Tab-separated table of N, CA and C in Angstrom:
chain	number	residue	atom	x	y	z
A	23	MET	N	104.094	127.202	98.752
A	23	MET	CA	103.902	126.149	99.746
A	23	MET	C	105.088	125.293	99.746
A	24	ALA	N	105.447	124.811	100.955
A	24	ALA	CA	106.531	123.902	101.185
A	24	ALA	C	106.117	122.438	100.938
A	25	SER	N	105.034	122.152	101.459
A	25	SER	CA	104.511	120.703	101.318
A	25	SER	C	102.935	120.718	101.697
A	26	VAL	N	102.389	119.609	101.239
A	26	VAL	CA	100.959	119.213	101.524
A	26	VAL	C	101.062	117.815	102.171
A	27	GLN	N	100.439	117.689	103.355
A	27	GLN	CA	100.423	116.426	104.068
A	27	GLN	C	99.012	115.970	104.306
A	28	ILE	N	98.744	114.794	103.930
A	28	ILE	CA	97.443	114.300	104.149
A	28	ILE	C	97.485	113.030	104.992
A	29	THR	N	96.800	113.032	106.136
A	29	THR	CA	96.887	111.968	107.143
A	29	THR	C	95.498	111.407	107.350
A	30	LEU	N	95.414	110.061	107.380
A	30	LEU	CA	94.151	109.428	107.741
A	30	LEU	C	94.505	108.218	108.592
A	31	SER	N	94.264	108.228	109.887
A	31	SER	CA	94.471	107.151	110.845
A	31	SER	C	93.189	106.767	111.405
A	32	GLU	N	93.002	105.521	111.447
A	32	GLU	CA	91.771	105.047	111.938
A	32	GLU	C	92.035	104.315	113.336
A	33	ASP	N	91.316	104.387	114.339
A	33	ASP	CA	91.559	103.640	115.531
A	33	ASP	C	90.882	102.251	115.643
A	34	PHE	N	90.627	101.674	114.534
A	34	PHE	CA	90.130	100.254	114.404
A	34	PHE	C	90.805	99.582	113.305
A	35	GLY	N	90.699	98.248	113.349
A	35	GLY	CA	91.197	97.398	112.353
A	35	GLY	C	90.208	97.239	111.149
A	36	VAL	N	90.483	96.171	110.407
A	36	VAL	CA	89.615	95.962	109.171
A	36	VAL	C	88.324	95.303	109.587
A	37	GLY	N	88.317	94.719	110.720
A	37	GLY	CA	86.981	94.051	111.247
A	37	GLY	C	86.504	92.933	110.294
A	38	ASN	N	85.194	93.141	109.887
A	38	ASN	CA	84.615	92.097	109.085
A	38	ASN	C	84.919	92.366	107.577
A	39	ARG	N	85.883	93.323	107.310
A	39	ARG	CA	86.204	93.588	105.892
A	39	ARG	C	87.518	92.862	105.484
A	40	GLY	N	87.934	91.803	106.170
A	40	GLY	CA	89.153	91.040	105.939
A	40	GLY	C	89.280	90.609	104.481
A	41	ALA	N	88.238	89.971	104.015
A	41	ALA	CA	88.180	89.393	102.688
A	41	ALA	C	88.369	90.478	101.638
A	42	PHE	N	87.621	91.568	101.757
A	42	PHE	CA	87.830	92.712	100.865
A	42	PHE	C	89.254	93.347	100.963
A	43	TYR	N	89.717	93.549	102.117
A	43	TYR	CA	91.082	94.152	102.337
A	43	TYR	C	92.209	93.247	101.762
A	44	GLU	N	91.978	91.915	101.810
A	44	GLU	CA	93.010	91.034	101.212
A	44	GLU	C	93.115	91.230	99.696
A	45	THR	N	92.112	91.715	99.028
A	45	THR	CA	92.136	92.066	97.609
A	45	THR	C	92.652	93.446	97.271
A	46	ALA	N	92.476	94.303	98.182
A	46	ALA	CA	92.735	95.762	97.917
A	46	ALA	C	93.876	96.364	98.701
A	47	GLY	N	93.863	96.194	100.047
A	47	GLY	CA	94.856	96.788	100.826
A	47	GLY	C	94.582	98.258	101.001
A	48	CYS	N	95.409	98.974	101.769
A	48	CYS	CA	95.179	100.442	101.851
A	48	CYS	C	95.503	101.249	100.615
A	49	LEU	N	96.443	100.776	99.786
A	49	LEU	CA	96.762	101.453	98.671
A	49	LEU	C	95.616	101.537	97.612
A	50	ARG	N	94.986	100.421	97.438
A	50	ARG	CA	93.835	100.563	96.426
A	50	ARG	C	92.583	101.060	97.122
A	51	ASP	N	92.287	100.581	98.375
A	51	ASP	CA	91.066	100.869	99.020
A	51	ASP	C	90.968	102.419	99.305
A	52	VAL	N	91.991	102.975	99.941
A	52	VAL	CA	91.912	104.330	100.351
A	52	VAL	C	92.616	105.400	99.504
A	53	ILE	N	93.978	105.050	99.321
A	53	ILE	CA	94.766	106.022	98.591
A	53	ILE	C	94.233	106.210	97.107
A	54	GLU	N	94.216	105.069	96.404
A	54	GLU	CA	93.868	105.170	94.923
A	54	GLU	C	92.406	105.630	94.759
A	55	ASN	N	91.520	105.121	95.625
A	55	ASN	CA	90.103	105.426	95.452
A	55	ASN	C	89.692	106.753	96.024
A	56	HIS	N	90.224	107.120	97.214
A	56	HIS	CA	89.720	108.317	97.934
A	56	HIS	C	90.622	109.436	98.026
A	57	LEU	N	91.904	109.148	98.468
A	57	LEU	CA	92.826	110.313	98.712
A	57	LEU	C	93.248	110.922	97.451
A	58	PHE	N	93.411	110.240	96.329
A	58	PHE	CA	93.768	110.870	95.084
A	58	PHE	C	92.681	111.755	94.495
A	59	GLN	N	91.426	111.465	94.919
A	59	GLN	CA	90.402	112.276	94.439
A	59	GLN	C	90.437	113.661	95.311
A	60	ILE	N	90.800	113.546	96.483
A	60	ILE	CA	91.020	114.797	97.291
A	60	ILE	C	92.169	115.610	96.764
A	61	VAL	N	93.358	114.949	96.420
A	61	VAL	CA	94.466	115.582	95.832
A	61	VAL	C	94.045	116.304	94.495
A	62	ALA	N	93.284	115.582	93.686
A	62	ALA	CA	92.832	116.218	92.352
A	62	ALA	C	92.057	117.416	92.676
A	63	LEU	N	91.190	117.403	93.536
A	63	LEU	CA	90.348	118.633	93.840
A	63	LEU	C	91.186	119.720	94.384
A	64	LEU	N	92.134	119.336	95.225
A	64	LEU	CA	92.963	120.420	95.845
A	64	LEU	C	93.902	121.097	94.892
A	65	ALA	N	94.400	120.217	93.950
A	65	ALA	CA	95.538	120.661	93.127
A	65	ALA	C	95.062	121.118	91.758
A	66	MET	N	93.865	120.854	91.371
A	66	MET	CA	93.470	121.262	90.016
A	66	MET	C	93.232	122.749	89.780
A	67	GLU	N	93.423	123.202	88.584
A	67	GLU	CA	93.151	124.558	88.300
A	67	GLU	C	91.671	124.816	88.213
A	68	PRO	N	91.217	126.046	88.272
A	68	PRO	CA	89.786	126.298	88.294
A	68	PRO	C	89.187	125.768	86.995
A	69	PRO	N	88.040	124.954	87.013
A	69	PRO	CA	87.547	124.520	85.791
A	69	PRO	C	86.895	125.659	85.032
A	70	ALA	N	86.702	125.465	83.655
A	70	ALA	CA	86.116	126.477	82.744
A	70	ALA	C	84.664	126.600	83.130
A	71	GLY	N	83.950	125.694	83.758
A	71	GLY	CA	82.611	125.826	84.107
A	71	GLY	C	82.239	124.976	85.403
A	72	ARG	N	81.015	124.870	85.778
A	72	ARG	CA	80.708	124.294	87.031
A	72	ARG	C	80.260	122.802	86.729
A	73	ASP	N	80.016	122.430	85.535
A	73	ASP	CA	79.484	121.066	85.285
A	73	ASP	C	80.468	120.019	85.451
A	74	PHE	N	79.970	118.770	85.544
A	74	PHE	CA	80.833	117.555	85.897
A	74	PHE	C	81.970	117.448	84.892
A	75	GLY	N	81.728	117.602	83.634
A	75	GLY	CA	82.778	117.472	82.541
A	75	GLY	C	83.897	118.365	82.766
A	76	ASP	N	83.675	119.638	83.074
A	76	ASP	CA	84.724	120.607	83.206
A	76	ASP	C	85.607	120.254	84.399
A	77	VAL	N	84.922	119.827	85.530
A	77	VAL	CA	85.748	119.367	86.699
A	77	VAL	C	86.482	118.220	86.448
A	78	GLN	N	86.010	117.286	85.716
A	78	GLN	CA	86.732	115.963	85.355
A	78	GLN	C	87.875	116.329	84.490
A	79	ILE	N	87.764	117.189	83.576
A	79	ILE	CA	88.891	117.576	82.791
A	79	ILE	C	90.119	118.131	83.621
A	80	GLU	N	89.829	118.947	84.552
A	80	GLU	CA	90.907	119.545	85.379
A	80	GLU	C	91.518	118.435	86.336
A	81	LYS	N	90.605	117.565	86.867
A	81	LYS	CA	91.095	116.473	87.660
A	81	LYS	C	92.023	115.630	86.825
A	82	ALA	N	91.644	115.247	85.661
A	82	ALA	CA	92.393	114.404	84.733
A	82	ALA	C	93.827	115.049	84.513
A	83	ARG	N	93.877	116.341	84.383
A	83	ARG	CA	95.113	117.058	84.116
A	83	ARG	C	96.050	116.801	85.404
A	84	VAL	N	95.490	116.852	86.499
A	84	VAL	CA	96.276	116.678	87.756
A	84	VAL	C	96.770	115.197	87.698
A	85	PHE	N	95.942	114.221	87.459
A	85	PHE	CA	96.419	112.866	87.342
A	85	PHE	C	97.511	112.600	86.329
A	86	LYS	N	97.414	113.331	85.216
A	86	LYS	CA	98.287	113.157	84.116
A	86	LYS	C	99.746	113.839	84.601
A	87	ALA	N	99.727	114.763	85.411
A	87	ALA	CA	100.895	115.565	85.831
A	87	ALA	C	101.559	114.880	86.936
A	88	MET	N	100.973	113.863	87.618
A	88	MET	CA	101.433	113.124	88.810
A	88	MET	C	102.742	112.402	88.236
A	89	ARG	N	103.811	112.619	88.885
A	89	ARG	CA	105.127	111.921	88.560
A	89	ARG	C	104.957	110.478	89.009
A	90	PRO	N	105.418	109.526	88.159
A	90	PRO	CA	105.382	108.115	88.553
A	90	PRO	C	106.147	107.909	89.918
A	91	LEU	N	105.630	107.011	90.745
A	91	LEU	CA	106.188	106.751	91.963
A	91	LEU	C	107.380	105.835	91.849
A	92	THR	N	108.424	106.003	92.680
A	92	THR	CA	109.575	105.049	92.731
A	92	THR	C	109.569	104.297	93.933
A	93	PRO	N	110.323	103.109	94.050
A	93	PRO	CA	110.269	102.467	95.338
A	93	PRO	C	110.655	103.297	96.546
A	94	GLY	N	111.462	104.370	96.379
A	94	GLY	CA	111.820	105.183	97.551
A	94	GLY	C	110.684	106.201	97.912
A	95	ASP	N	109.559	106.278	97.139
A	95	ASP	CA	108.491	107.069	97.480
A	95	ASP	C	107.414	106.430	98.362
A	96	LEU	N	107.558	105.101	98.652
A	96	LEU	CA	106.537	104.375	99.251
A	96	LEU	C	107.048	103.451	100.370
A	97	VAL	N	106.239	103.514	101.475
A	97	VAL	CA	106.533	102.563	102.617
A	97	VAL	C	105.275	101.811	102.870
A	98	ARG	N	105.342	100.528	103.057
A	98	ARG	CA	104.152	99.725	103.369
A	98	ARG	C	104.319	98.914	104.690
A	99	GLY	N	103.247	98.722	105.424
A	99	GLY	CA	103.355	97.950	106.660
A	99	GLY	C	102.109	97.312	106.948
A	100	GLN	N	102.074	96.663	108.090
A	100	GLN	CA	100.838	95.900	108.432
A	100	GLN	C	100.786	95.823	109.973
A	101	TYR	N	99.557	96.180	110.472
A	101	TYR	CA	99.413	96.252	111.896
A	101	TYR	C	99.546	94.875	112.547
A	102	SER	N	100.068	94.747	113.817
A	102	SER	CA	100.206	93.508	114.453
A	102	SER	C	98.806	92.966	114.794
A	103	GLY	N	98.535	91.815	114.462
A	103	GLY	CA	97.236	91.178	114.625
A	103	GLY	C	96.396	91.052	113.419
A	104	TYR	N	96.817	91.723	112.255
A	104	TYR	CA	95.978	91.768	111.124
A	104	TYR	C	95.690	90.329	110.565
A	105	ARG	N	96.750	89.454	110.614
A	105	ARG	CA	96.548	88.100	110.108
A	105	ARG	C	95.668	87.283	110.924
A	106	GLU	N	95.309	87.661	112.076
A	106	GLU	CA	94.278	86.932	112.917
A	106	GLU	C	92.833	87.539	112.749
A	107	GLU	N	92.712	88.528	111.998
A	107	GLU	CA	91.300	89.081	111.620
A	107	GLU	C	90.624	87.962	110.819
A	108	PRO	N	89.234	88.009	110.879
A	108	PRO	CA	88.512	87.013	110.015
A	108	PRO	C	88.735	87.241	108.575
A	109	ASP	N	88.781	86.130	107.807
A	109	ASP	CA	89.009	86.084	106.333
A	109	ASP	C	90.334	86.755	105.852
A	110	VAL	N	91.268	86.787	106.658
A	110	VAL	CA	92.667	87.225	106.328
A	110	VAL	C	93.590	86.018	106.255
A	111	ALA	N	94.347	85.988	105.127
A	111	ALA	CA	95.320	84.879	104.938
A	111	ALA	C	96.434	84.896	106.101
A	112	GLN	N	96.782	83.660	106.528
A	112	GLN	CA	97.732	83.511	107.672
A	112	GLN	C	99.126	84.138	107.260
A	113	ARG	N	99.438	84.097	105.911
A	113	ARG	CA	100.765	84.631	105.521
A	113	ARG	C	100.542	85.877	104.618
A	114	SER	N	99.596	86.543	104.841
A	114	SER	CA	99.260	87.789	104.205
A	114	SER	C	100.257	88.891	104.157
A	115	ASP	N	100.591	89.461	103.141
A	115	ASP	CA	101.489	90.651	103.044
A	115	ASP	C	100.779	91.912	102.622
A	116	VAL	N	99.501	91.928	102.666
A	116	VAL	CA	98.693	93.171	102.328
A	116	VAL	C	98.958	94.243	103.343
A	117	GLU	N	99.145	95.434	102.793
A	117	GLU	CA	99.452	96.579	103.643
A	117	GLU	C	98.168	97.168	104.381
A	118	THR	N	98.306	97.498	105.685
A	118	THR	CA	97.285	98.237	106.358
A	118	THR	C	97.841	99.513	106.785
A	119	TYR	N	99.091	99.767	106.494
A	119	TYR	CA	99.735	101.132	106.651
A	119	TYR	C	100.494	101.339	105.467
A	120	CYS	N	100.428	102.606	104.930
A	120	CYS	CA	101.302	103.063	103.881
A	120	CYS	C	101.524	104.535	104.004
A	121	ALA	N	102.735	104.865	103.579
A	121	ALA	CA	102.951	106.332	103.491
A	121	ALA	C	103.694	106.477	102.166
A	122	LEU	N	103.422	107.594	101.471
A	122	LEU	CA	103.957	107.845	100.208
A	122	LEU	C	104.217	109.393	99.982
A	123	ARG	N	105.159	109.569	99.050
A	123	ARG	CA	105.516	110.956	98.618
A	123	ARG	C	105.214	111.124	97.136
A	124	LEU	N	104.548	112.082	96.862
A	124	LEU	CA	104.034	112.288	95.460
A	124	LEU	C	104.504	113.663	94.980
A	125	PHE	N	104.724	113.830	93.623
A	125	PHE	CA	105.006	115.085	93.056
A	125	PHE	C	104.124	115.283	91.921
A	126	ILE	N	103.620	116.541	91.757
A	126	ILE	CA	102.719	116.969	90.602
A	126	ILE	C	103.592	117.921	89.792
A	127	ASP	N	103.841	117.444	88.619
A	127	ASP	CA	104.658	118.357	87.774
A	127	ASP	C	103.844	119.281	86.958
A	128	SER	N	103.564	120.376	87.605
A	128	SER	CA	102.866	121.546	86.976
A	128	SER	C	103.394	122.761	87.534
A	129	TRP	N	103.155	123.936	86.837
A	129	TRP	CA	103.760	125.154	87.270
A	129	TRP	C	103.423	125.520	88.745
A	130	ARG	N	102.183	125.255	89.180
A	130	ARG	CA	101.738	125.594	90.461
A	130	ARG	C	102.409	124.776	91.511
A	131	TRP	N	102.505	123.512	91.299
A	131	TRP	CA	103.028	122.536	92.329
A	131	TRP	C	104.465	122.102	92.101
A	132	ASP	N	105.154	122.766	91.260
A	132	ASP	CA	106.594	122.416	90.970
A	132	ASP	C	107.420	122.393	92.280
A	133	GLY	N	108.079	121.273	92.530
A	133	GLY	CA	108.876	121.186	93.706
A	133	GLY	C	108.163	120.903	95.044
A	134	VAL	N	106.809	120.916	95.098
A	134	VAL	CA	106.107	120.718	96.377
A	134	VAL	C	105.757	119.293	96.487
A	135	PRO	N	106.299	118.691	97.578
A	135	PRO	CA	105.922	117.320	97.837
A	135	PRO	C	104.628	117.176	98.433
A	136	TRP	N	103.844	116.155	98.056
A	136	TRP	CA	102.677	115.769	98.808
A	136	TRP	C	102.920	114.465	99.576
A	137	TYR	N	102.662	114.441	100.832
A	137	TYR	CA	102.820	113.316	101.633
A	137	TYR	C	101.593	112.712	102.118
A	138	PHE	N	101.470	111.393	102.061
A	138	PHE	CA	100.287	110.765	102.501
A	138	PHE	C	100.670	109.725	103.590
A	139	ALA	N	99.869	109.655	104.644
A	139	ALA	CA	100.083	108.553	105.672
A	139	ALA	C	98.670	108.025	105.963
A	140	LEU	N	98.594	106.703	105.759
A	140	LEU	CA	97.325	106.101	106.068
A	140	LEU	C	97.623	104.889	106.971
A	141	ARG	N	96.756	104.699	108.068
A	141	ARG	CA	97.133	103.821	109.104
A	141	ARG	C	95.820	103.241	109.693
A	142	GLN	N	95.768	101.951	109.762
A	142	GLN	CA	94.714	101.237	110.569
A	142	GLN	C	95.277	100.941	111.984
A	143	VAL	N	94.319	100.952	112.948
A	143	VAL	CA	94.670	100.605	114.420
A	143	VAL	C	95.753	101.644	114.901
A	144	SER	N	95.411	102.838	114.796
A	144	SER	CA	96.285	103.853	115.296
A	144	SER	C	95.800	104.280	116.744
A	145	PRO	N	96.608	104.824	117.576
A	145	PRO	CA	96.161	105.124	118.970
A	145	PRO	C	95.098	106.289	118.908
A	146	ASN	N	95.176	106.985	117.832
A	146	ASN	CA	94.214	108.261	117.712
A	146	ASN	C	93.714	108.313	116.264
A	147	HIS	N	92.410	108.578	116.251
A	147	HIS	CA	91.791	108.842	114.909
A	147	HIS	C	92.304	110.239	114.445
A	148	CYS	N	92.661	110.247	113.176
A	148	CYS	CA	93.017	111.522	112.593
A	148	CYS	C	92.703	111.621	111.139
A	149	ASP	N	91.994	112.700	110.673
A	149	ASP	CA	91.809	112.862	109.251
A	149	ASP	C	92.097	114.370	108.958
A	150	GLU	N	93.221	114.697	108.300
A	150	GLU	CA	93.542	116.065	108.216
A	150	GLU	C	94.378	116.246	106.952
A	151	ILE	N	94.246	117.422	106.406
A	151	ILE	CA	95.167	117.934	105.306
A	151	ILE	C	95.865	119.119	105.890
A	152	LEU	N	97.204	119.072	105.941
A	152	LEU	CA	98.079	120.091	106.421
A	152	LEU	C	98.852	120.756	105.343
A	153	VAL	N	98.743	122.014	105.137
A	153	VAL	CA	99.538	122.734	104.150
A	153	VAL	C	100.618	123.520	104.814
A	154	GLU	N	101.828	123.142	104.539
A	154	GLU	CA	102.934	123.948	105.217
A	154	GLU	C	103.397	124.938	104.201
A	155	LEU	N	103.486	126.297	104.653
A	155	LEU	CA	103.907	127.323	103.909
A	155	LEU	C	105.526	127.463	103.909
A	156	LYS	N	105.996	127.915	102.872
A	156	LYS	CA	107.361	128.319	102.868
A	156	LYS	C	107.734	129.432	103.773
A	157	ARG	N	108.854	129.394	104.319
A	157	ARG	CA	109.340	130.576	105.162
A	157	ARG	C	109.653	131.719	104.238
A	158	PRO	N	109.375	132.956	104.736
A	158	PRO	CA	109.811	134.099	103.851
A	158	PRO	C	111.272	134.093	103.750
A	159	PRO	N	111.801	134.695	102.593
A	159	PRO	CA	113.255	134.679	102.348
A	159	PRO	C	113.913	135.598	103.317
A	160	GLN	N	113.249	136.536	103.962
A	160	GLN	CA	113.966	137.563	104.816
A	160	GLN	C	112.963	137.810	106.047
A	161	LYS	N	113.596	138.303	107.106
A	161	LYS	CA	112.802	138.770	108.253
A	161	LYS	C	112.055	140.013	107.848
A	162	LEU	N	110.757	140.094	108.346
A	162	LEU	CA	110.036	141.379	108.090
A	162	LEU	C	110.549	142.452	108.860
A	163	PHE	N	110.999	142.375	110.059
A	163	PHE	CA	111.557	143.558	110.783
A	163	PHE	C	113.081	143.107	111.224
A	164	ALA	N	113.846	144.076	111.251
A	164	ALA	CA	115.284	143.914	111.520
A	164	ALA	C	115.507	143.269	112.842
A	165	ASP	N	114.736	143.497	113.944
A	165	ASP	CA	114.977	142.921	115.213
A	165	ASP	C	114.126	141.679	115.467
A	166	ALA	N	113.499	141.071	114.385
A	166	ALA	CA	112.742	139.885	114.562
A	166	ALA	C	113.751	138.682	114.724
A	167	VAL	N	113.303	137.823	115.604
A	167	VAL	CA	114.018	136.572	115.852
A	167	VAL	C	113.609	135.488	114.759
A	168	GLN	N	114.618	135.005	114.123
A	168	GLN	CA	114.341	134.021	113.026
A	168	GLN	C	113.917	132.698	113.776
A	169	SER	N	112.855	132.189	113.366
A	169	SER	CA	112.272	130.909	113.918
A	169	SER	C	112.791	129.797	113.106
A	170	HIS	N	113.449	128.817	113.760
A	170	HIS	CA	113.979	127.667	113.120
A	170	HIS	C	113.133	126.413	113.386
A	171	SER	N	112.154	126.506	114.297
A	171	SER	CA	111.382	125.409	114.668
A	171	SER	C	110.364	124.878	113.597
A	172	ARG	N	109.519	125.767	113.074
A	172	ARG	CA	108.506	125.278	112.187
A	172	ARG	C	108.070	126.456	111.270
A	173	SER	N	107.270	126.007	110.237
A	173	SER	CA	106.716	127.060	109.404
A	173	SER	C	105.274	127.273	109.688
A	174	ASN	N	104.726	128.302	109.123
A	174	ASN	CA	103.212	128.492	109.188
A	174	ASN	C	102.515	127.339	108.501
A	175	THR	N	101.442	126.859	109.073
A	175	THR	CA	100.631	125.788	108.547
A	175	THR	C	99.152	126.168	108.514
A	176	CYS	N	98.341	125.564	107.570
A	176	CYS	CA	96.977	125.694	107.582
A	176	CYS	C	96.498	124.188	107.716
A	177	VAL	N	95.648	123.828	108.616
A	177	VAL	CA	95.156	122.538	108.869
A	177	VAL	C	93.650	122.442	108.653
A	178	SER	N	93.236	121.376	107.916
A	178	SER	CA	91.782	121.225	107.688
A	178	SER	C	91.462	119.798	107.811
A	179	GLY	N	90.333	119.483	108.426
A	179	GLY	CA	89.842	118.016	108.458
A	179	GLY	C	89.142	117.767	107.297
A	180	PHE	N	88.921	116.420	107.063
A	180	PHE	CA	88.013	115.986	105.870
A	180	PHE	C	86.662	116.224	106.120
A	181	LEU	N	86.229	116.116	107.357
A	181	LEU	CA	84.833	116.238	107.671
A	181	LEU	C	84.331	117.594	107.984
A	182	PRO	N	83.129	117.936	107.646
A	182	PRO	CA	82.734	119.316	107.927
A	182	PRO	C	82.630	119.759	109.376
A	183	THR	N	82.568	118.641	110.213
A	183	THR	CA	82.594	118.911	111.694
A	183	THR	C	83.985	119.293	112.204
A	184	ARG	N	85.032	119.063	111.408
A	184	ARG	CA	86.356	119.501	111.829
A	184	ARG	C	86.629	120.831	111.363
A	185	PRO	N	86.887	121.844	112.186
A	185	PRO	CA	87.189	123.181	111.685
A	185	PRO	C	88.640	123.316	111.140
A	186	SER	N	88.790	124.223	110.256
A	186	SER	CA	90.098	124.472	109.741
A	186	SER	C	90.827	125.492	110.674
A	187	HIS	N	92.105	125.494	110.753
A	187	HIS	CA	92.788	126.551	111.558
A	187	HIS	C	94.222	126.738	111.190
A	188	TRP	N	94.723	127.816	111.484
A	188	TRP	CA	96.188	128.229	111.222
A	188	TRP	C	96.922	127.939	112.425
A	189	ARG	N	98.225	127.510	112.062
A	189	ARG	CA	99.220	127.275	113.179
A	189	ARG	C	100.368	128.274	112.814
A	190	PRO	N	100.293	129.490	113.399
A	190	PRO	CA	101.464	130.354	113.032
A	190	PRO	C	102.784	129.944	113.640
A	191	ALA	N	103.852	130.184	113.007
A	191	ALA	CA	105.193	129.866	113.581
A	191	ALA	C	105.499	130.762	114.660
A	192	SER	N	104.990	131.949	114.607
A	192	SER	CA	105.386	132.913	115.734
A	192	SER	C	104.043	133.738	115.992
A	193	SER	N	104.255	134.405	117.065
A	193	SER	CA	102.982	135.266	117.451
A	193	SER	C	103.304	136.695	117.221
């Protein structure tokens, strides 16, 4: 794999959750509580059994293997109008947008960046996991045209109503 990209954009603001969001922001509310759980489930090795404890052990191994973030791994922002929402401080610096890059130091995920983008008040609602595959080291056929535009990807939504699909780089 070349990368894993997880995007969650909501087409609404914080609404009546202003007081809560002021204490959490999108880092704690969504990334730390929800998206990291998805990462752990995707990145973990198969558990020894099906019970809760075995799954928790494998998820904990993923969390332990996460490389600490540096300032260059994180971008924070705030949507225009957030400070006018009910129960939000006039000078708030709480993030309603954040993007980050994460690495998991394990044999399976060595060198594969995980990208997250979370955004409130987006023009479009989006919840997807995109896995970008590495390009093959050589062309399969001698007369094949080398594609420089994009790699093969697999896209899946968070919800069961969103089907998964492949986006091949060539036909």
